[in-house]
Short mmCIF file of C-alpha atoms and ligand atoms in Angstrom, two decimals:
data_model
loop_
_atom_site.label_atom_id
_atom_site.label_comp_id
_atom_site.label_asym_id
_atom_site.label_seq_id
_atom_site.Cartn_x
_atom_site.Cartn_y
_atom_site.Cartn_z
CA MET A 1 -56.60 53.86 103.08
CA ARG A 2 -53.69 54.12 100.67
CA GLU A 3 -55.19 56.67 98.32
CA ILE A 4 -54.10 57.58 94.82
CA ILE A 5 -54.91 61.06 93.49
CA SER A 6 -55.42 61.30 89.73
CA PHE A 7 -54.55 64.50 87.87
CA HIS A 8 -55.84 64.97 84.34
CA PHE A 9 -54.21 67.88 82.55
CA GLY A 10 -54.81 69.32 79.08
CA GLN A 11 -57.03 67.99 76.34
CA SER A 12 -55.66 64.45 76.28
CA GLY A 13 -55.69 64.11 80.08
CA ALA A 14 -59.20 65.53 80.38
CA GLN A 15 -60.62 63.44 77.53
CA LEU A 16 -59.15 60.30 79.04
CA ALA A 17 -60.94 61.06 82.32
CA SER A 18 -64.42 60.13 81.03
CA PRO A 19 -63.73 56.53 79.98
CA LEU A 20 -61.35 55.93 82.87
CA TRP A 21 -63.77 57.05 85.58
CA GLU A 22 -66.70 55.37 83.87
CA LEU A 23 -64.76 52.13 84.03
CA TYR A 24 -63.78 52.66 87.66
CA CYS A 25 -67.43 53.29 88.53
CA LEU A 26 -68.51 50.13 86.73
CA GLU A 27 -65.84 48.08 88.49
CA HIS A 28 -66.69 49.42 91.93
CA GLY A 29 -70.48 49.29 91.73
CA ILE A 30 -70.84 53.07 91.72
CA ASN A 31 -73.53 54.79 89.66
CA LEU A 32 -72.41 57.65 87.44
CA ASP A 33 -73.80 60.14 89.96
CA GLY A 34 -71.58 58.75 92.71
CA SER A 35 -74.24 56.76 94.56
CA VAL A 36 -73.72 53.09 95.26
CA SER A 37 -75.50 50.82 92.87
CA ASN A 38 -78.19 48.63 94.50
CA ASN A 39 -78.14 46.11 91.68
CA SER A 40 -74.45 45.69 91.79
CA GLU A 41 -73.09 42.18 92.20
CA ILE A 42 -70.11 43.76 93.84
CA GLN A 43 -69.97 43.15 97.57
CA GLU A 44 -68.85 45.89 99.92
CA ASN A 45 -65.84 43.91 101.03
CA ASP A 46 -64.83 43.13 97.44
CA THR A 47 -63.54 46.55 96.71
CA ASN A 48 -61.19 49.15 98.04
CA ARG A 49 -63.17 52.04 96.59
CA GLU A 50 -61.49 54.51 98.89
CA ILE A 51 -58.19 54.13 97.06
CA LEU A 52 -59.65 56.20 94.25
CA PHE A 53 -62.80 57.79 95.64
CA SER A 54 -63.59 59.76 98.77
CA GLU A 55 -66.91 59.01 100.45
CA THR A 56 -69.12 61.96 101.31
CA GLN A 57 -71.44 62.22 104.31
CA ASN A 58 -74.44 61.27 102.20
CA ASN A 59 -72.78 58.04 101.03
CA ARG A 60 -71.70 59.22 97.63
CA TYR A 61 -68.36 58.49 96.10
CA VAL A 62 -66.42 61.36 94.54
CA PRO A 63 -63.28 60.67 92.51
CA LEU A 64 -60.01 61.75 94.13
CA ALA A 65 -59.28 63.50 90.88
CA TYR A 66 -58.46 66.90 89.51
CA ILE A 67 -59.11 67.78 85.88
CA ALA A 68 -57.89 71.00 84.29
CA ASP A 69 -57.40 72.53 80.87
CA ASP A 70 -57.22 75.99 79.34
CA ASP A 71 -59.67 74.99 76.65
CA ASP A 72 -63.39 75.00 77.53
CA TYR A 73 -64.11 72.17 75.15
CA SER A 74 -62.67 69.22 77.06
CA ILE A 75 -63.97 70.42 80.44
CA ASP A 76 -67.43 71.21 79.02
CA GLN A 77 -67.57 67.73 77.54
CA ILE A 78 -67.35 66.33 81.07
CA LYS A 79 -69.67 68.96 82.57
CA ASN A 80 -72.32 68.13 79.99
CA GLY A 81 -71.59 64.45 79.60
CA GLN A 82 -72.75 61.33 81.42
CA LEU A 83 -70.30 61.90 84.29
CA LYS A 84 -71.53 65.42 85.00
CA LYS A 85 -72.73 64.49 88.50
CA LEU A 86 -69.74 62.40 89.45
CA PHE A 87 -66.99 64.98 89.87
CA SER A 88 -67.04 67.77 92.40
CA THR A 89 -67.25 71.17 90.72
CA LYS A 90 -63.93 72.21 92.24
CA SER A 91 -62.18 69.33 90.59
CA LEU A 92 -63.16 70.47 87.07
CA GLN A 93 -61.21 73.60 86.21
CA GLU A 94 -60.86 75.78 83.15
CA PHE A 95 -57.81 77.99 83.33
CA LYS A 96 -58.41 80.63 80.73
CA GLY A 97 -55.30 81.92 79.04
CA ASP A 98 -53.63 82.58 75.74
CA SER A 99 -50.58 80.39 76.10
CA GLY A 100 -50.92 79.15 72.54
CA SER A 101 -49.46 75.72 73.33
CA ILE A 102 -46.18 77.32 74.38
CA TRP A 103 -44.87 75.29 77.33
CA ILE A 104 -43.22 78.14 79.16
CA SER A 105 -46.26 80.43 78.88
CA SER A 106 -48.49 77.77 80.41
CA TYR A 107 -45.92 77.07 83.09
CA LYS A 108 -45.91 80.76 84.06
CA SER A 109 -49.70 80.82 84.27
CA ALA A 110 -49.62 77.73 86.51
CA GLN A 111 -47.10 79.51 88.73
CA ALA A 112 -49.33 82.55 88.91
CA SER A 113 -52.45 80.64 89.91
CA GLU A 114 -53.09 80.67 93.62
CA ASN A 115 -56.41 79.02 92.94
CA PHE A 116 -54.62 75.98 91.51
CA ARG A 117 -52.37 75.60 94.55
CA ASN A 118 -55.27 75.99 96.98
CA GLN A 119 -57.33 73.36 95.22
CA ILE A 120 -54.48 70.87 95.26
CA HIS A 121 -54.01 71.45 99.00
CA GLN A 122 -57.74 70.82 99.55
CA LEU A 123 -57.47 67.55 97.64
CA LEU A 124 -54.44 66.49 99.66
CA ASP A 125 -56.35 67.21 102.87
CA LYS A 126 -58.94 64.58 101.91
CA CYS A 127 -56.35 61.80 102.06
CA ASP A 128 -55.42 59.84 105.20
CA SER A 129 -52.45 58.03 103.83
CA LEU A 130 -51.64 59.02 100.30
CA GLN A 131 -49.93 56.24 98.35
CA GLY A 132 -49.17 58.18 95.23
CA ILE A 133 -50.30 60.35 92.41
CA MET A 134 -50.97 59.45 88.79
CA ILE A 135 -50.84 62.27 86.28
CA TYR A 136 -52.54 61.81 82.89
CA HIS A 137 -51.43 64.23 80.20
CA SER A 138 -49.54 64.67 76.98
CA VAL A 139 -45.83 65.51 77.19
CA SER A 140 -46.13 67.61 74.04
CA GLY A 141 -49.08 69.70 75.14
CA GLY A 142 -48.33 73.21 76.29
CA PHE A 143 -50.89 72.90 79.07
CA GLY A 144 -50.61 69.21 79.97
CA GLY A 145 -46.82 69.19 79.85
CA SER A 146 -46.29 72.32 81.90
CA TYR A 147 -49.03 71.83 84.52
CA ALA A 148 -47.75 68.33 85.25
CA SER A 149 -44.22 69.74 85.52
CA TYR A 150 -45.30 72.58 87.76
CA LEU A 151 -47.36 70.32 90.04
CA LEU A 152 -44.43 67.95 90.57
CA ASN A 153 -42.02 70.79 91.15
CA GLU A 154 -44.17 72.98 93.38
CA PHE A 155 -45.47 70.13 95.55
CA GLU A 156 -42.17 68.30 95.77
CA ASP A 157 -42.18 68.50 99.58
CA ASP A 158 -45.83 67.43 99.94
CA PHE A 159 -45.15 64.50 97.64
CA SER A 160 -41.78 63.57 99.09
CA LYS A 161 -43.02 60.30 100.60
CA VAL A 162 -45.40 59.21 97.87
CA ILE A 163 -44.95 57.64 94.46
CA LYS A 164 -45.19 60.15 91.64
CA SER A 165 -46.16 58.50 88.40
CA THR A 166 -47.46 59.66 85.06
CA VAL A 167 -49.25 58.17 82.09
CA SER A 168 -47.84 60.38 79.39
CA MET A 169 -48.97 60.60 75.79
CA LEU A 170 -46.08 61.06 73.38
CA SER A 171 -46.42 62.96 70.18
CA SER A 172 -45.48 61.19 67.02
CA ASP A 173 -45.18 62.74 63.60
CA GLN A 174 -48.00 60.88 61.95
CA ASN A 175 -50.80 61.24 64.42
CA SER A 176 -50.11 64.59 65.90
CA THR A 177 -53.04 66.94 65.62
CA SER A 178 -51.62 69.55 67.84
CA THR A 179 -48.87 72.09 67.39
CA ILE A 180 -45.58 72.35 65.60
CA VAL A 181 -43.74 73.18 68.80
CA GLU A 182 -44.48 69.70 70.20
CA PRO A 183 -40.81 68.58 70.17
CA TYR A 184 -39.78 71.58 72.30
CA ASN A 185 -42.64 71.03 74.74
CA SER A 186 -41.88 67.31 74.92
CA VAL A 187 -38.21 67.83 75.80
CA PHE A 188 -39.03 70.40 78.49
CA THR A 189 -41.70 68.16 80.01
CA ILE A 190 -39.73 64.92 79.97
CA ASN A 191 -36.74 66.65 81.58
CA GLN A 192 -39.00 67.78 84.42
CA LEU A 193 -40.61 64.35 84.77
CA LYS A 194 -37.14 62.88 85.09
CA GLN A 195 -36.22 65.22 87.91
CA TYR A 196 -39.42 65.21 89.93
CA SER A 197 -41.28 61.94 89.35
CA ASN A 198 -40.61 58.24 90.03
CA PHE A 199 -41.80 56.59 86.86
CA ASN A 200 -43.56 57.42 83.62
CA ILE A 201 -45.59 55.15 81.38
CA PHE A 202 -45.34 56.42 77.81
CA ILE A 203 -48.04 55.89 75.21
CA ASP A 204 -47.77 56.63 71.54
CA ASN A 205 -51.13 57.20 69.83
CA SER A 206 -49.82 56.04 66.48
CA ALA A 207 -48.83 52.67 67.97
CA LEU A 208 -52.28 52.35 69.48
CA SER A 209 -53.93 53.26 66.18
CA GLN A 210 -51.89 50.52 64.56
CA VAL A 211 -53.11 48.03 67.16
CA CYS A 212 -56.71 49.06 66.38
CA GLU A 213 -56.11 48.65 62.67
CA ARG A 214 -54.37 45.31 62.81
CA GLN A 215 -56.11 43.61 65.71
CA LEU A 216 -59.58 45.14 65.74
CA GLU A 217 -59.88 46.06 62.04
CA ILE A 218 -60.68 49.68 62.86
CA ASP A 219 -59.21 51.76 60.06
CA TRP A 220 -59.27 55.11 61.74
CA ALA A 221 -59.49 55.02 65.48
CA ASN A 222 -60.50 58.36 66.97
CA PHE A 223 -59.43 59.58 70.40
CA GLY A 224 -62.62 58.19 71.90
CA ILE A 225 -61.61 54.66 70.90
CA LEU A 226 -57.95 55.10 71.84
CA ASN A 227 -58.88 56.50 75.24
CA LYS A 228 -61.09 53.52 76.03
CA MET A 229 -58.18 51.21 75.32
CA ILE A 230 -55.84 53.29 77.47
CA ALA A 231 -58.46 53.24 80.24
CA GLN A 232 -58.60 49.42 80.14
CA MET A 233 -54.83 49.27 80.41
CA ILE A 234 -54.77 51.64 83.40
CA ALA A 235 -57.63 49.78 85.08
CA SER A 236 -55.59 46.58 84.79
CA ILE A 237 -52.56 48.16 86.41
CA THR A 238 -54.55 49.42 89.37
CA SER A 239 -56.95 46.44 89.52
CA THR A 240 -55.21 44.17 91.96
CA GLN A 241 -54.99 46.71 94.75
CA ARG A 242 -58.48 48.11 94.09
CA LEU A 243 -60.23 44.77 93.99
CA ASN A 244 -58.78 43.14 97.10
CA SER A 245 -56.69 40.59 95.25
CA GLU A 246 -54.40 38.33 97.21
CA ASN A 247 -51.64 38.84 94.70
CA PHE A 248 -51.65 42.61 94.57
CA VAL A 249 -49.08 45.11 93.35
CA ASP A 250 -49.31 48.80 94.25
CA LEU A 251 -47.45 51.84 92.95
CA GLN A 252 -44.62 51.36 95.44
CA ASP A 253 -44.16 47.73 94.35
CA MET A 254 -44.08 48.78 90.71
CA TYR A 255 -41.51 51.43 91.43
CA GLN A 256 -39.29 49.04 93.35
CA ASN A 257 -39.44 46.35 90.72
CA LEU A 258 -39.26 48.45 87.57
CA VAL A 259 -36.91 51.27 88.45
CA LEU A 260 -33.71 49.56 89.52
CA LEU A 261 -31.73 52.70 88.80
CA PRO A 262 -33.19 56.20 89.09
CA GLU A 263 -31.63 56.98 85.69
CA LEU A 264 -33.99 54.50 84.02
CA GLN A 265 -37.58 55.41 84.82
CA PHE A 266 -39.36 55.48 81.47
CA LEU A 267 -41.73 52.59 80.97
CA HIS A 268 -43.86 51.13 78.23
CA THR A 269 -46.94 48.98 78.24
CA SER A 270 -48.81 46.32 76.24
CA TYR A 271 -52.18 44.65 76.53
CA ALA A 272 -53.60 41.32 75.36
CA PRO A 273 -55.72 39.87 73.98
CA PHE A 274 -57.32 42.34 71.59
CA ILE A 275 -60.55 40.56 70.73
CA GLN A 276 -62.99 41.99 68.24
CA ARG A 277 -66.39 42.59 69.79
CA ASP A 278 -68.23 40.08 67.60
CA GLN A 279 -65.67 37.38 68.37
CA GLN A 280 -65.62 37.68 72.11
CA ASN A 281 -67.49 34.47 72.78
CA SER A 282 -65.72 32.33 70.22
CA SER A 283 -62.18 33.34 71.00
CA SER A 284 -60.18 31.05 73.23
CA VAL A 285 -56.60 31.89 73.96
CA ASN A 286 -54.44 30.43 76.67
CA LEU A 287 -52.43 32.26 79.26
CA LEU A 288 -49.10 31.56 77.61
CA GLN A 289 -50.28 32.92 74.24
CA ILE A 290 -51.58 36.07 75.87
CA SER A 291 -48.39 36.54 77.84
CA GLN A 292 -46.12 36.04 74.84
CA ALA A 293 -48.18 38.51 72.83
CA LEU A 294 -47.34 41.19 75.38
CA PHE A 295 -43.72 41.10 74.32
CA ASN A 296 -44.51 41.52 70.60
CA GLU A 297 -45.37 44.67 68.75
CA ALA A 298 -48.93 43.41 68.23
CA GLY A 299 -50.27 44.75 71.52
CA SER A 300 -47.70 47.41 72.29
CA PHE A 301 -48.68 50.99 73.15
CA ILE A 302 -45.38 52.27 71.75
CA LYS A 303 -43.74 51.51 68.41
CA PHE A 304 -40.43 49.77 68.44
CA THR A 305 -37.79 48.70 65.99
CA PRO A 306 -37.21 45.00 65.33
CA ASN A 307 -33.75 45.27 66.96
CA PRO A 308 -33.24 43.02 69.96
CA SER A 309 -34.21 44.73 73.17
CA GLN A 310 -33.08 44.33 76.74
CA TYR A 311 -35.33 44.44 79.76
CA PHE A 312 -34.52 46.13 83.06
CA GLY A 313 -37.77 45.17 84.76
CA VAL A 314 -41.12 43.54 84.00
CA ASN A 315 -44.51 43.69 85.70
CA LEU A 316 -47.39 41.51 84.58
CA PHE A 317 -50.99 42.19 85.59
CA TYR A 318 -53.43 39.36 84.96
CA ARG A 319 -57.19 39.46 85.28
CA GLY A 320 -59.91 36.84 85.07
CA ASP A 321 -59.65 33.10 84.79
CA CYS A 322 -55.94 32.54 85.42
CA PRO A 323 -55.36 29.41 87.54
CA TYR A 324 -52.14 29.42 89.58
CA SER A 325 -50.78 26.33 87.88
CA ASP A 326 -51.14 27.98 84.44
CA LEU A 327 -49.60 31.14 85.78
CA GLN A 328 -46.67 29.24 87.19
CA SER A 329 -45.93 27.36 83.97
CA THR A 330 -46.39 30.55 81.93
CA ILE A 331 -43.84 32.45 84.00
CA ASN A 332 -41.41 29.55 83.65
CA GLU A 333 -41.86 29.58 79.88
CA LEU A 334 -41.25 33.32 79.76
CA LYS A 335 -38.11 32.91 81.85
CA ASN A 336 -36.84 30.32 79.40
CA SER A 337 -37.82 32.23 76.30
CA LYS A 338 -34.97 33.11 73.97
CA CYS A 339 -36.93 36.13 72.75
CA ILE A 340 -37.02 38.01 76.04
CA ASN A 341 -33.60 39.20 77.20
CA PHE A 342 -32.86 40.93 80.45
CA ALA A 343 -29.69 43.02 80.72
CA ASP A 344 -27.04 40.85 82.37
CA TRP A 345 -26.84 43.02 85.50
CA VAL A 346 -30.58 42.71 86.16
CA PRO A 347 -32.11 39.75 88.02
CA ILE A 348 -34.63 37.95 85.82
CA ASN A 349 -37.70 38.93 87.69
CA TYR A 350 -41.30 38.89 86.56
CA GLN A 351 -43.37 40.63 89.18
CA VAL A 352 -46.84 39.13 88.86
CA ALA A 353 -50.16 40.52 90.05
CA MET A 354 -53.44 38.71 89.60
CA SER A 355 -57.06 39.62 90.07
CA SER A 356 -59.69 36.94 89.59
CA LYS A 357 -62.17 39.65 88.57
CA SER A 358 -62.25 39.95 84.79
CA THR A 359 -62.23 43.26 83.01
CA VAL A 360 -65.52 45.10 82.76
CA GLN A 361 -66.62 46.23 79.33
CA PHE A 362 -67.87 49.60 78.19
CA HIS A 363 -71.30 49.67 76.67
CA ASN A 364 -70.71 49.29 72.93
CA ALA A 365 -66.97 48.84 73.31
CA GLU A 366 -64.89 48.10 70.24
CA LEU A 367 -62.76 45.74 72.31
CA GLY A 368 -64.49 42.45 73.08
CA ARG A 369 -64.40 41.00 76.57
CA GLY A 370 -61.91 38.22 77.24
CA ASN A 371 -62.30 35.81 80.14
CA LYS A 372 -58.62 36.39 80.83
CA THR A 373 -56.52 39.45 80.02
CA ALA A 374 -53.00 40.58 80.71
CA CYS A 375 -51.14 43.83 80.79
CA LEU A 376 -47.39 44.37 80.74
CA VAL A 377 -45.55 47.33 82.18
CA ALA A 378 -41.87 47.14 81.36
CA ASN A 379 -38.65 49.02 81.58
CA SER A 380 -36.61 48.23 78.48
CA THR A 381 -34.49 49.62 75.69
CA ARG A 382 -37.66 49.71 73.57
CA ILE A 383 -38.34 53.13 75.03
CA LEU A 384 -35.33 54.49 73.15
CA ASN A 385 -37.16 54.52 69.84
CA PRO A 386 -39.86 57.08 70.72
CA LEU A 387 -37.40 59.15 72.76
CA LYS A 388 -34.94 59.33 69.87
CA ASN A 389 -37.80 60.40 67.64
CA ILE A 390 -38.46 63.38 69.92
CA GLN A 391 -34.75 64.21 70.10
CA SER A 392 -34.33 64.30 66.33
CA ARG A 393 -37.47 66.39 65.82
CA PHE A 394 -36.24 68.86 68.44
CA LYS A 395 -32.88 69.12 66.67
CA ASN A 396 -34.55 69.68 63.29
CA LEU A 397 -36.54 72.59 64.64
CA TYR A 398 -33.75 74.06 66.72
CA GLN A 399 -31.17 73.94 63.91
CA LYS A 400 -33.21 76.56 62.08
CA LYS A 401 -34.32 78.21 65.34
CA CYS A 402 -37.88 77.62 64.21
CA PHE A 403 -40.58 79.04 66.49
CA LEU A 404 -37.97 79.96 69.09
CA HIS A 405 -39.25 83.49 69.24
CA TRP A 406 -42.52 82.28 70.79
CA PHE A 407 -40.60 80.95 73.76
CA LEU A 408 -38.16 83.85 74.02
CA LYS A 409 -40.93 86.43 73.78
CA ASN A 410 -41.11 88.70 76.84
CA SER A 411 -37.91 87.02 78.12
CA GLN A 412 -39.94 84.09 79.35
CA ILE A 413 -37.02 81.80 78.78
CA ASP A 414 -33.39 82.15 77.85
CA GLU A 415 -32.05 80.54 74.68
CA SER A 416 -29.44 78.69 76.74
CA GLN A 417 -32.30 76.70 78.26
CA PHE A 418 -32.90 75.11 74.86
CA VAL A 419 -29.28 74.01 74.63
CA ASN A 420 -29.25 72.76 78.23
CA GLY A 421 -32.64 71.11 77.75
CA LEU A 422 -31.40 69.15 74.75
CA ASP A 423 -28.18 68.19 76.56
CA PHE A 424 -30.11 66.92 79.56
CA PHE A 425 -32.51 65.01 77.32
CA SER A 426 -29.59 63.45 75.42
CA SER A 427 -28.07 62.35 78.72
CA LEU A 428 -31.32 60.51 79.52
CA LEU A 429 -30.90 58.52 76.32
CA SER A 430 -27.23 57.85 77.10
CA ASN A 431 -28.21 56.43 80.47
CA TYR A 432 -30.25 53.80 78.67
CA GLU A 433 -27.54 53.13 76.10
CA GLN A 434 -24.89 52.69 78.79
CA SER A 435 -27.07 50.21 80.63
CA ILE A 436 -27.24 47.81 77.71
CA SER A 437 -25.19 44.65 78.21
CA GLN A 438 -22.51 44.32 75.59
CA ASP A 439 -23.34 40.80 74.63
CA ILE A 440 -26.98 41.16 73.76
CA ASN A 441 -27.31 37.57 72.69
CA GLN A 442 -25.81 36.33 75.89
CA GLU A 443 -26.74 32.94 77.18
CA LYS A 444 -29.86 33.21 79.23
CA GLN A 445 -29.18 33.14 82.92
CA ASN A 446 -29.89 29.98 84.78
CA VAL A 447 -33.52 29.51 85.26
CA ASP A 448 -35.06 27.37 87.88
CA ASP A 449 -37.19 24.96 85.89
CA GLU A 450 -39.44 24.06 88.68
CA ALA A 451 -40.62 27.34 90.02
CA SER A 452 -43.41 26.72 92.42
CA ILE A 453 -46.52 28.66 93.23
CA GLU A 454 -44.64 29.77 96.33
CA GLU A 455 -42.05 31.24 94.02
CA ILE A 456 -44.65 33.41 92.33
CA ASP A 457 -45.68 34.58 95.77
CA GLU A 458 -42.04 35.25 96.55
CA ILE A 459 -41.73 37.34 93.40
CA ASN A 460 -44.50 39.55 94.64
CA LYS A 461 -43.04 40.23 98.05
N1 LIG B 501 -54.75 59.49 73.44
C1 LIG B 501 -55.14 60.76 73.27
N2 LIG B 501 -54.31 61.66 72.77
C2 LIG B 501 -54.74 62.93 72.59
C3 LIG B 501 -56.07 63.32 72.94
N3 LIG B 501 -56.21 64.64 72.64
C4 LIG B 501 -55.02 65.06 72.14
N4 LIG B 501 -54.13 64.02 72.10
C5 LIG B 501 -52.73 64.07 71.66
O1 LIG B 501 -52.03 64.88 72.61
C6 LIG B 501 -51.09 65.70 71.96
C7 LIG B 501 -51.41 67.17 72.26
O2 LIG B 501 -51.67 67.29 73.60
P1 LIG B 501 -52.98 67.97 74.20
O3 LIG B 501 -53.37 67.16 75.37
O4 LIG B 501 -53.99 68.23 73.14
O5 LIG B 501 -52.35 69.36 74.62
P2 LIG B 501 -52.74 70.25 75.86
O6 LIG B 501 -52.19 69.67 77.09
O7 LIG B 501 -54.20 70.54 75.83
O8 LIG B 501 -51.87 71.56 75.61
P3 LIG B 501 -52.02 72.74 74.55
O9 LIG B 501 -50.95 72.47 73.55
O10 LIG B 501 -51.73 73.96 75.34
O11 LIG B 501 -53.40 72.70 73.97
C8 LIG B 501 -51.19 65.44 70.48
O12 LIG B 501 -50.12 64.57 70.14
C9 LIG B 501 -52.54 64.75 70.32
O13 LIG B 501 -52.49 63.80 69.28
C10 LIG B 501 -56.93 62.32 73.50
O14 LIG B 501 -58.08 62.55 73.85
N5 LIG B 501 -56.40 61.07 73.64
MG1 LIG B 502 -55.19 72.06 74.69
#
């Protein structure tokens, strides 16, 4: 089985674990204690549970996951919550320390932990044919940023043949509840992700809060609500390979389609439709409307400026009632759309994945259930906006050498690493800028008006 191991690091990673694994259990007919649900409508051959779970000798399913933080709170929430029987005890780890959100201090404690390395090896041993890893964390967290970086670096050889991906929370000024050293941590983390991973899906909480406010009329969405929305997005991305869809896309396919150049590996995502819970039965939207919404700010998990953007790769994940003929005409419309521009050196390619199984809803979810949903993962210049935000906040702090002493303390890090770190980060932005076609309003490339269903299949090969 082509397994995926999930790593949840730091508060944001750990808190996301509960809704994500609850959803996975619901979708795979697994009770929250790991046993298989008798009442489930899900047939054995409907699901590839073993992509995400390992089966024990007494027929229980245990997530192929590892959750760690240096703060008791987020781990205790899982240990005492409704998923307390789902995870193996070894996969829930508190690493006590006093790193104080300082990236380099956490990195050093990861390096010093033999326990951590042993546990990761044990997890790897459970896999027959590992497809990839997905790391959930915040780039700005001392713990989440550095443990993700250390894992990728230390296990580079073990992971050499698998896809290394992350779902990375970005810090933004407005919504940040954490520390003032976030810009430093973010630059250090993102530089490491660039060197040691294949692709990274960035999420900005403030964009997601805006979606909640505008689409779901939730004035102040807490992390619990945001995490449920992120979980739905992730479940869509992994749905087609988990649920035995004919049109499936796995991590390798995503990597091949979205990362045409290794310099450009930072991705963003959108979801549609956002239906309010009390309107879920009355709302009827068609596939084209949903698909177009994915390219607007309305459903975007990052904020972007109204400037025209250029795409370097697009993946679309559909779920539910999406007949092939509608899908085919929708993709043709998108190809012809004047609003969606690909860079001129990139083939216009919409990689499409489709699962006929609709999304499953959380009990009491804020987001109503749609009979069809779509999720976009894209590589585009839209990612420049949040990255530039981090760059300018780093510069503001570093100009005055604010909080530098926390990093330099005990010679943990040399000041030159700040200068080099910023240079490297700036070069990541330049890579994107240099990839923009000069004539942004270029004529759209020739589009075959009569793409056939076979063509959609072709796209997915
Ligand atoms: N979406 C989401 N974001 C979160 C959550 N908890 C914290 N954040 C955001 O993540 C960023 C801070 O990262 P954390 O995950 O708290 O940091 P950490 O990895 O625990 O590292 P430390 O700084 O050492 O505590 C801030 O921008 C928070 O707004 C969560 O449950 N969900
Ligand atoms: Mg923390």
